[in-house]
């Protein structure tokens, strides 16, 4: 083994000092392998970082876990859940829960001059944590909702503002459609309107998920729906750092009444996460291709090196060196 190692070092030193045909080939092969490894590492880092950023934004905009009533339709604005103060307190006191916020969701139609646009209003309480929206605020300020007075201030997305040519402090008129029953029991639509003022504009860059989103005082939606102060559309539960949505669900599922369902952010936006899983396939394909290229470069360099040392191989064989020893040298 010492002789094999000695010969390999001599060959390596000779290749560095000489200007033979194998030297540039080995350098090209080495550079190719190094570039392949760099590309593989960069690909994995980009894919992982992209997925983490999407998950972070989705969780910040909607929470890690959402508690809502069981319903047969996908419209989260139809049914309400009555939140007991003790139940909400138990959720917040859990050691892996960062925060829990009850919110109301309501579909509406924003009308500006001759243009109409469908929007989703998210009603929040005065104690709502604006930390996530604050970092994406591009104009204006955060609204300051008071416990005594219902505020008309709202925050809208930048894309909605650009599309409808909206500016700060502009008055908005939003129309809502409520389903009511007449004396005969027939369901008929009832139209109502509310006016708001733009307090701030945010840009979370989540496509259709936030482009039509508007944050407002939760009491507007409760009045429109005829709900009590303890009735909300859903509870948004945020997990502490280091804990997954599944961990939170496991902890709070026994606290909630039987008629509540608990969904993680991945279940709420399963189509987005299915698309993100497909990105992993692209990463695997890139890695396989880079491995193939690196392998071909290594084999090509090794073949050229062996062909150049045919005479040396013959001498070593005549001296009794085994095939395994010659392989170890190269």
GROMACS .gro file of C-alpha atoms in nm:
model
  330
    1UNK     CA    1   0.000   0.000   0.000
    2UNK     CA    2   0.291   0.236   0.073
    3UNK     CA    3   0.436   0.174  -0.272
    4UNK     CA    4   0.098   0.245  -0.438
    5UNK     CA    5   0.066   0.570  -0.242
    6UNK     CA    6   0.426   0.667  -0.330
    7UNK     CA    7   0.371   0.610  -0.704
    8UNK     CA    8   0.040   0.804  -0.695
    9UNK     CA    9   0.214   1.105  -0.533
   10UNK     CA   10   0.493   1.095  -0.790
   11UNK     CA   11   0.242   1.087  -1.075
   12UNK     CA   12   0.048   1.376  -0.923
   13UNK     CA   13   0.367   1.583  -0.885
   14UNK     CA   14   0.477   1.498  -1.238
   15UNK     CA   15   0.138   1.603  -1.380
   16UNK     CA   16   0.160   1.940  -1.207
   17UNK     CA   17   0.511   2.007  -1.337
   18UNK     CA   18   0.466   1.877  -1.691
   19UNK     CA   19   0.257   2.017  -1.975
   20UNK     CA   20   0.115   1.691  -2.106
   21UNK     CA   21  -0.228   1.640  -2.262
   22UNK     CA   22  -0.376   1.495  -1.944
   23UNK     CA   23  -0.312   1.803  -1.732
   24UNK     CA   24  -0.568   2.041  -1.892
   25UNK     CA   25  -0.817   1.754  -1.921
   26UNK     CA   26  -0.793   1.680  -1.550
   27UNK     CA   27  -0.832   2.049  -1.470
   28UNK     CA   28  -1.142   2.076  -1.689
   29UNK     CA   29  -1.285   1.761  -1.530
   30UNK     CA   30  -1.218   1.895  -1.180
   31UNK     CA   31  -1.379   2.229  -1.260
   32UNK     CA   32  -1.679   2.049  -1.412
   33UNK     CA   33  -1.728   1.834  -1.103
   34UNK     CA   34  -1.693   2.137  -0.874
   35UNK     CA   35  -1.946   2.336  -1.077
   36UNK     CA   36  -2.186   2.042  -1.072
   37UNK     CA   37  -2.166   2.018  -0.693
   38UNK     CA   38  -2.216   2.396  -0.659
   39UNK     CA   39  -2.522   2.386  -0.883
   40UNK     CA   40  -2.672   2.098  -0.686
   41UNK     CA   41  -2.622   2.279  -0.356
   42UNK     CA   42  -2.759   2.604  -0.500
   43UNK     CA   43  -3.064   2.425  -0.645
   44UNK     CA   44  -3.148   2.264  -0.311
   45UNK     CA   45  -3.099   2.595  -0.128
   46UNK     CA   46  -3.324   2.788  -0.370
   47UNK     CA   47  -3.602   2.527  -0.361
   48UNK     CA   48  -3.589   2.495   0.018
   49UNK     CA   49  -3.580   2.872   0.069
   50UNK     CA   50  -3.866   2.929  -0.178
   51UNK     CA   51  -4.088   2.672  -0.002
   52UNK     CA   52  -4.008   2.813   0.342
   53UNK     CA   53  -4.087   3.168   0.227
   54UNK     CA   54  -4.423   3.060   0.081
   55UNK     CA   55  -4.509   2.871   0.401
   56UNK     CA   56  -4.404   3.171   0.611
   57UNK     CA   57  -4.624   3.411   0.414
   58UNK     CA   58  -4.924   3.178   0.409
   59UNK     CA   59  -4.894   3.116   0.781
   60UNK     CA   60  -4.858   3.488   0.851
   61UNK     CA   61  -5.159   3.579   0.639
   62UNK     CA   62  -5.393   3.302   0.756
   63UNK     CA   63  -5.221   3.138   1.061
   64UNK     CA   64  -5.068   2.793   1.104
   65UNK     CA   65  -5.398   2.639   1.215
   66UNK     CA   66  -5.756   2.755   1.158
   67UNK     CA   67  -6.054   2.653   1.370
   68UNK     CA   68  -6.390   2.681   1.195
   69UNK     CA   69  -6.737   2.527   1.212
   70UNK     CA   70  -6.815   2.216   1.010
   71UNK     CA   71  -6.978   2.314   0.681
   72UNK     CA   72  -7.072   2.153   0.351
   73UNK     CA   73  -6.953   2.440   0.133
   74UNK     CA   74  -6.614   2.607   0.088
   75UNK     CA   75  -6.760   2.948   0.172
   76UNK     CA   76  -6.621   3.028   0.518
   77UNK     CA   77  -6.847   3.333   0.548
   78UNK     CA   78  -7.176   3.144   0.574
   79UNK     CA   79  -7.157   2.989   0.920
   80UNK     CA   80  -7.033   3.125   1.250
   81UNK     CA   81  -6.885   2.973   1.561
   82UNK     CA   82  -6.966   3.100   1.907
   83UNK     CA   83  -6.640   3.140   2.091
   84UNK     CA   84  -6.640   3.091   2.463
   85UNK     CA   85  -6.392   3.314   2.646
   86UNK     CA   86  -6.267   3.017   2.849
   87UNK     CA   87  -6.206   2.809   2.537
   88UNK     CA   88  -6.009   3.089   2.372
   89UNK     CA   89  -5.808   3.139   2.691
   90UNK     CA   90  -5.722   2.766   2.706
   91UNK     CA   91  -5.595   2.778   2.348
   92UNK     CA   92  -5.377   3.082   2.416
   93UNK     CA   93  -5.233   2.933   2.735
   94UNK     CA   94  -5.105   2.625   2.552
   95UNK     CA   95  -4.726   2.609   2.571
   96UNK     CA   96  -4.678   2.568   2.195
   97UNK     CA   97  -4.931   2.834   2.086
   98UNK     CA   98  -4.793   3.181   2.013
   99UNK     CA   99  -5.130   3.351   1.968
  100UNK     CA  100  -5.495   3.286   1.881
  101UNK     CA  101  -5.713   3.546   1.712
  102UNK     CA  102  -6.084   3.517   1.625
  103UNK     CA  103  -6.168   3.681   1.290
  104UNK     CA  104  -6.465   3.724   1.057
  105UNK     CA  105  -6.459   3.680   0.680
  106UNK     CA  106  -6.706   3.843   0.439
  107UNK     CA  107  -6.727   3.862   0.061
  108UNK     CA  108  -6.809   4.200  -0.088
  109UNK     CA  109  -6.807   4.409  -0.404
  110UNK     CA  110  -6.591   4.720  -0.416
  111UNK     CA  111  -6.732   4.991  -0.640
  112UNK     CA  112  -6.518   5.282  -0.758
  113UNK     CA  113  -6.681   5.506  -1.020
  114UNK     CA  114  -6.774   5.268  -1.303
  115UNK     CA  115  -6.554   4.977  -1.195
  116UNK     CA  116  -6.645   4.686  -0.968
  117UNK     CA  117  -6.415   4.435  -0.804
  118UNK     CA  118  -6.489   4.135  -0.582
  119UNK     CA  119  -6.304   4.145  -0.250
  120UNK     CA  120  -6.276   3.950   0.073
  121UNK     CA  121  -6.292   4.150   0.396
  122UNK     CA  122  -6.115   4.009   0.697
  123UNK     CA  123  -6.258   4.154   1.015
  124UNK     CA  124  -6.015   4.168   1.306
  125UNK     CA  125  -6.036   4.279   1.668
  126UNK     CA  126  -5.859   4.582   1.822
  127UNK     CA  127  -5.610   4.340   1.982
  128UNK     CA  128  -5.514   4.185   1.647
  129UNK     CA  129  -5.140   4.131   1.595
  130UNK     CA  130  -5.033   4.338   1.291
  131UNK     CA  131  -4.671   4.221   1.297
  132UNK     CA  132  -4.691   4.024   0.970
  133UNK     CA  133  -4.877   4.296   0.774
  134UNK     CA  134  -4.649   4.564   0.919
  135UNK     CA  135  -4.340   4.426   0.745
  136UNK     CA  136  -4.516   4.439   0.405
  137UNK     CA  137  -4.671   4.783   0.450
  138UNK     CA  138  -4.573   5.001   0.153
  139UNK     CA  139  -4.785   5.309   0.223
  140UNK     CA  140  -4.982   5.462   0.507
  141UNK     CA  141  -5.010   5.332   0.862
  142UNK     CA  142  -5.166   5.048   1.053
  143UNK     CA  143  -5.525   5.113   1.171
  144UNK     CA  144  -5.586   5.173   1.541
  145UNK     CA  145  -5.916   5.006   1.627
  146UNK     CA  146  -6.076   5.113   1.954
  147UNK     CA  147  -6.298   4.908   2.185
  148UNK     CA  148  -6.559   5.183   2.213
  149UNK     CA  149  -6.592   5.309   1.854
  150UNK     CA  150  -6.623   5.109   1.532
  151UNK     CA  151  -6.349   5.223   1.299
  152UNK     CA  152  -6.394   5.274   0.925
  153UNK     CA  153  -6.021   5.248   0.852
  154UNK     CA  154  -5.908   4.959   0.631
  155UNK     CA  155  -5.589   4.819   0.483
  156UNK     CA  156  -5.593   4.697   0.123
  157UNK     CA  157  -5.347   4.518  -0.103
  158UNK     CA  158  -5.123   4.709  -0.342
  159UNK     CA  159  -5.249   4.521  -0.648
  160UNK     CA  160  -5.609   4.610  -0.562
  161UNK     CA  161  -5.508   4.972  -0.512
  162UNK     CA  162  -5.325   4.981  -0.847
  163UNK     CA  163  -5.607   4.809  -1.031
  164UNK     CA  164  -5.877   5.041  -0.897
  165UNK     CA  165  -5.654   5.354  -0.886
  166UNK     CA  166  -5.698   5.390  -0.510
  167UNK     CA  167  -5.493   5.621  -0.288
  168UNK     CA  168  -5.452   5.672   0.086
  169UNK     CA  169  -5.744   5.826   0.278
  170UNK     CA  170  -5.976   5.767  -0.018
  171UNK     CA  171  -6.336   5.679   0.062
  172UNK     CA  172  -6.453   5.333  -0.048
  173UNK     CA  173  -6.803   5.198  -0.085
  174UNK     CA  174  -6.836   4.821  -0.047
  175UNK     CA  175  -7.159   4.635  -0.122
  176UNK     CA  176  -7.256   4.313   0.056
  177UNK     CA  177  -7.513   4.048  -0.026
  178UNK     CA  178  -7.688   3.878   0.266
  179UNK     CA  179  -7.920   3.581   0.229
  180UNK     CA  180  -8.248   3.631   0.412
  181UNK     CA  181  -8.573   3.434   0.432
  182UNK     CA  182  -8.912   3.591   0.377
  183UNK     CA  183  -9.234   3.492   0.555
  184UNK     CA  184  -9.285   3.205   0.311
  185UNK     CA  185  -8.942   3.063   0.386
  186UNK     CA  186  -8.793   3.154   0.049
  187UNK     CA  187  -8.430   3.268   0.042
  188UNK     CA  188  -8.378   3.607  -0.118
  189UNK     CA  189  -8.072   3.834  -0.144
  190UNK     CA  190  -8.053   4.152   0.059
  191UNK     CA  191  -7.809   4.424  -0.048
  192UNK     CA  192  -7.625   4.645   0.199
  193UNK     CA  193  -7.338   4.891   0.169
  194UNK     CA  194  -7.068   5.025   0.397
  195UNK     CA  195  -6.817   5.304   0.346
  196UNK     CA  196  -6.452   5.277   0.451
  197UNK     CA  197  -6.135   5.487   0.433
  198UNK     CA  198  -5.796   5.357   0.319
  199UNK     CA  199  -5.552   5.378   0.607
  200UNK     CA  200  -5.269   5.169   0.461
  201UNK     CA  201  -5.157   4.960   0.163
  202UNK     CA  202  -4.962   4.633   0.194
  203UNK     CA  203  -4.791   4.411  -0.060
  204UNK     CA  204  -4.732   4.052   0.059
  205UNK     CA  205  -4.689   3.924  -0.300
  206UNK     CA  206  -4.900   3.611  -0.258
  207UNK     CA  207  -5.090   3.639  -0.583
  208UNK     CA  208  -5.466   3.595  -0.564
  209UNK     CA  209  -5.454   3.511  -0.193
  210UNK     CA  210  -5.391   3.869  -0.084
  211UNK     CA  211  -5.464   4.078  -0.393
  212UNK     CA  212  -5.834   4.098  -0.308
  213UNK     CA  213  -5.794   4.104   0.069
  214UNK     CA  214  -5.902   4.395   0.286
  215UNK     CA  215  -5.857   4.423   0.665
  216UNK     CA  216  -6.133   4.601   0.857
  217UNK     CA  217  -6.294   4.625   1.200
  218UNK     CA  218  -6.459   4.294   1.285
  219UNK     CA  219  -6.773   4.465   1.421
  220UNK     CA  220  -6.875   4.573   1.070
  221UNK     CA  221  -6.908   4.210   0.961
  222UNK     CA  222  -7.078   4.104   1.282
  223UNK     CA  223  -7.343   4.373   1.232
  224UNK     CA  224  -7.391   4.286   0.865
  225UNK     CA  225  -7.443   3.918   0.949
  226UNK     CA  226  -7.654   3.985   1.256
  227UNK     CA  227  -7.402   3.807   1.479
  228UNK     CA  228  -7.335   3.853   1.848
  229UNK     CA  229  -7.000   3.994   1.971
  230UNK     CA  230  -6.880   3.641   2.048
  231UNK     CA  231  -6.962   3.503   1.701
  232UNK     CA  232  -6.682   3.478   1.444
  233UNK     CA  233  -6.605   3.298   1.120
  234UNK     CA  234  -6.292   3.124   1.249
  235UNK     CA  235  -6.007   3.126   1.499
  236UNK     CA  236  -5.654   3.171   1.369
  237UNK     CA  237  -5.397   2.989   1.581
  238UNK     CA  238  -5.024   3.063   1.547
  239UNK     CA  239  -4.763   2.810   1.653
  240UNK     CA  240  -4.446   2.900   1.840
  241UNK     CA  241  -4.115   2.874   1.656
  242UNK     CA  242  -4.000   2.514   1.627
  243UNK     CA  243  -4.348   2.361   1.631
  244UNK     CA  244  -4.548   2.243   1.330
  245UNK     CA  245  -4.922   2.291   1.264
  246UNK     CA  246  -4.975   1.920   1.335
  247UNK     CA  247  -4.827   1.969   1.683
  248UNK     CA  248  -5.074   2.250   1.750
  249UNK     CA  249  -5.370   2.048   1.622
  250UNK     CA  250  -5.276   1.759   1.849
  251UNK     CA  251  -5.267   1.990   2.150
  252UNK     CA  252  -5.591   2.187   2.097
  253UNK     CA  253  -5.818   1.929   1.936
  254UNK     CA  254  -5.945   1.804   2.274
  255UNK     CA  255  -6.019   2.156   2.397
  256UNK     CA  256  -6.264   2.240   2.119
  257UNK     CA  257  -6.633   2.143   2.096
  258UNK     CA  258  -6.732   1.852   1.872
  259UNK     CA  259  -6.885   2.075   1.603
  260UNK     CA  260  -6.557   2.256   1.530
  261UNK     CA  261  -6.306   2.142   1.271
  262UNK     CA  262  -5.934   2.216   1.284
  263UNK     CA  263  -5.738   2.261   0.960
  264UNK     CA  264  -5.370   2.328   0.906
  265UNK     CA  265  -5.243   2.581   0.651
  266UNK     CA  266  -5.141   2.291   0.425
  267UNK     CA  267  -5.498   2.157   0.426
  268UNK     CA  268  -5.645   2.501   0.360
  269UNK     CA  269  -5.418   2.558   0.060
  270UNK     CA  270  -5.358   2.202  -0.053
  271UNK     CA  271  -5.337   2.306  -0.420
  272UNK     CA  272  -5.045   2.539  -0.346
  273UNK     CA  273  -4.856   2.279  -0.145
  274UNK     CA  274  -4.916   2.015  -0.412
  275UNK     CA  275  -4.755   2.255  -0.657
  276UNK     CA  276  -4.464   2.306  -0.417
  277UNK     CA  277  -4.418   1.929  -0.396
  278UNK     CA  278  -4.384   1.922  -0.774
  279UNK     CA  279  -4.097   2.170  -0.744
  280UNK     CA  280  -3.910   1.903  -0.544
  281UNK     CA  281  -3.929   1.680  -0.851
  282UNK     CA  282  -3.755   1.952  -1.054
  283UNK     CA  283  -3.482   1.964  -0.792
  284UNK     CA  284  -3.435   1.588  -0.810
  285UNK     CA  285  -3.409   1.605  -1.191
  286UNK     CA  286  -3.144   1.880  -1.169
  287UNK     CA  287  -2.941   1.680  -0.917
  288UNK     CA  288  -2.956   1.363  -1.130
  289UNK     CA  289  -2.845   1.553  -1.441
  290UNK     CA  290  -2.559   1.719  -1.254
  291UNK     CA  291  -2.447   1.384  -1.114
  292UNK     CA  292  -2.447   1.239  -1.465
  293UNK     CA  293  -2.243   1.530  -1.601
  294UNK     CA  294  -1.997   1.512  -1.309
  295UNK     CA  295  -1.964   1.135  -1.352
  296UNK     CA  296  -1.894   1.167  -1.725
  297UNK     CA  297  -1.631   1.435  -1.657
  298UNK     CA  298  -1.459   1.217  -1.399
  299UNK     CA  299  -1.463   0.907  -1.622
  300UNK     CA  300  -1.337   1.102  -1.923
  301UNK     CA  301  -1.047   1.251  -1.727
  302UNK     CA  302  -0.959   0.912  -1.582
  303UNK     CA  303  -0.964   0.740  -1.923
  304UNK     CA  304  -0.733   1.005  -2.074
  305UNK     CA  305  -0.499   0.975  -1.776
  306UNK     CA  306  -0.488   0.595  -1.813
  307UNK     CA  307  -0.428   0.608  -2.189
  308UNK     CA  308  -0.140   0.846  -2.134
  309UNK     CA  309   0.020   0.608  -1.881
  310UNK     CA  310  -0.010   0.288  -2.081
  311UNK     CA  311   0.367   0.231  -2.076
  312UNK     CA  312   0.378   0.286  -1.700
  313UNK     CA  313   0.093   0.038  -1.650
  314UNK     CA  314   0.286  -0.222  -1.852
  315UNK     CA  315   0.599  -0.171  -1.644
  316UNK     CA  316   0.407  -0.198  -1.317
  317UNK     CA  317   0.235  -0.517  -1.432
  318UNK     CA  318   0.571  -0.669  -1.532
  319UNK     CA  319   0.701  -0.585  -1.184
  320UNK     CA  320   0.412  -0.785  -1.034
  321UNK     CA  321   0.174  -0.510  -0.920
  322UNK     CA  322  -0.185  -0.633  -0.904
  323UNK     CA  323  -0.480  -0.483  -1.095
  324UNK     CA  324  -0.624  -0.354  -0.766
  325UNK     CA  325  -0.299  -0.171  -0.694
  326UNK     CA  326  -0.298  -0.006  -1.036
  327UNK     CA  327  -0.661   0.101  -0.986
  328UNK     CA  328  -0.571   0.253  -0.651
  329UNK     CA  329  -0.288   0.453  -0.810
  330UNK     CA  330  -0.521   0.618  -1.061
   0.00000   0.00000   0.00000
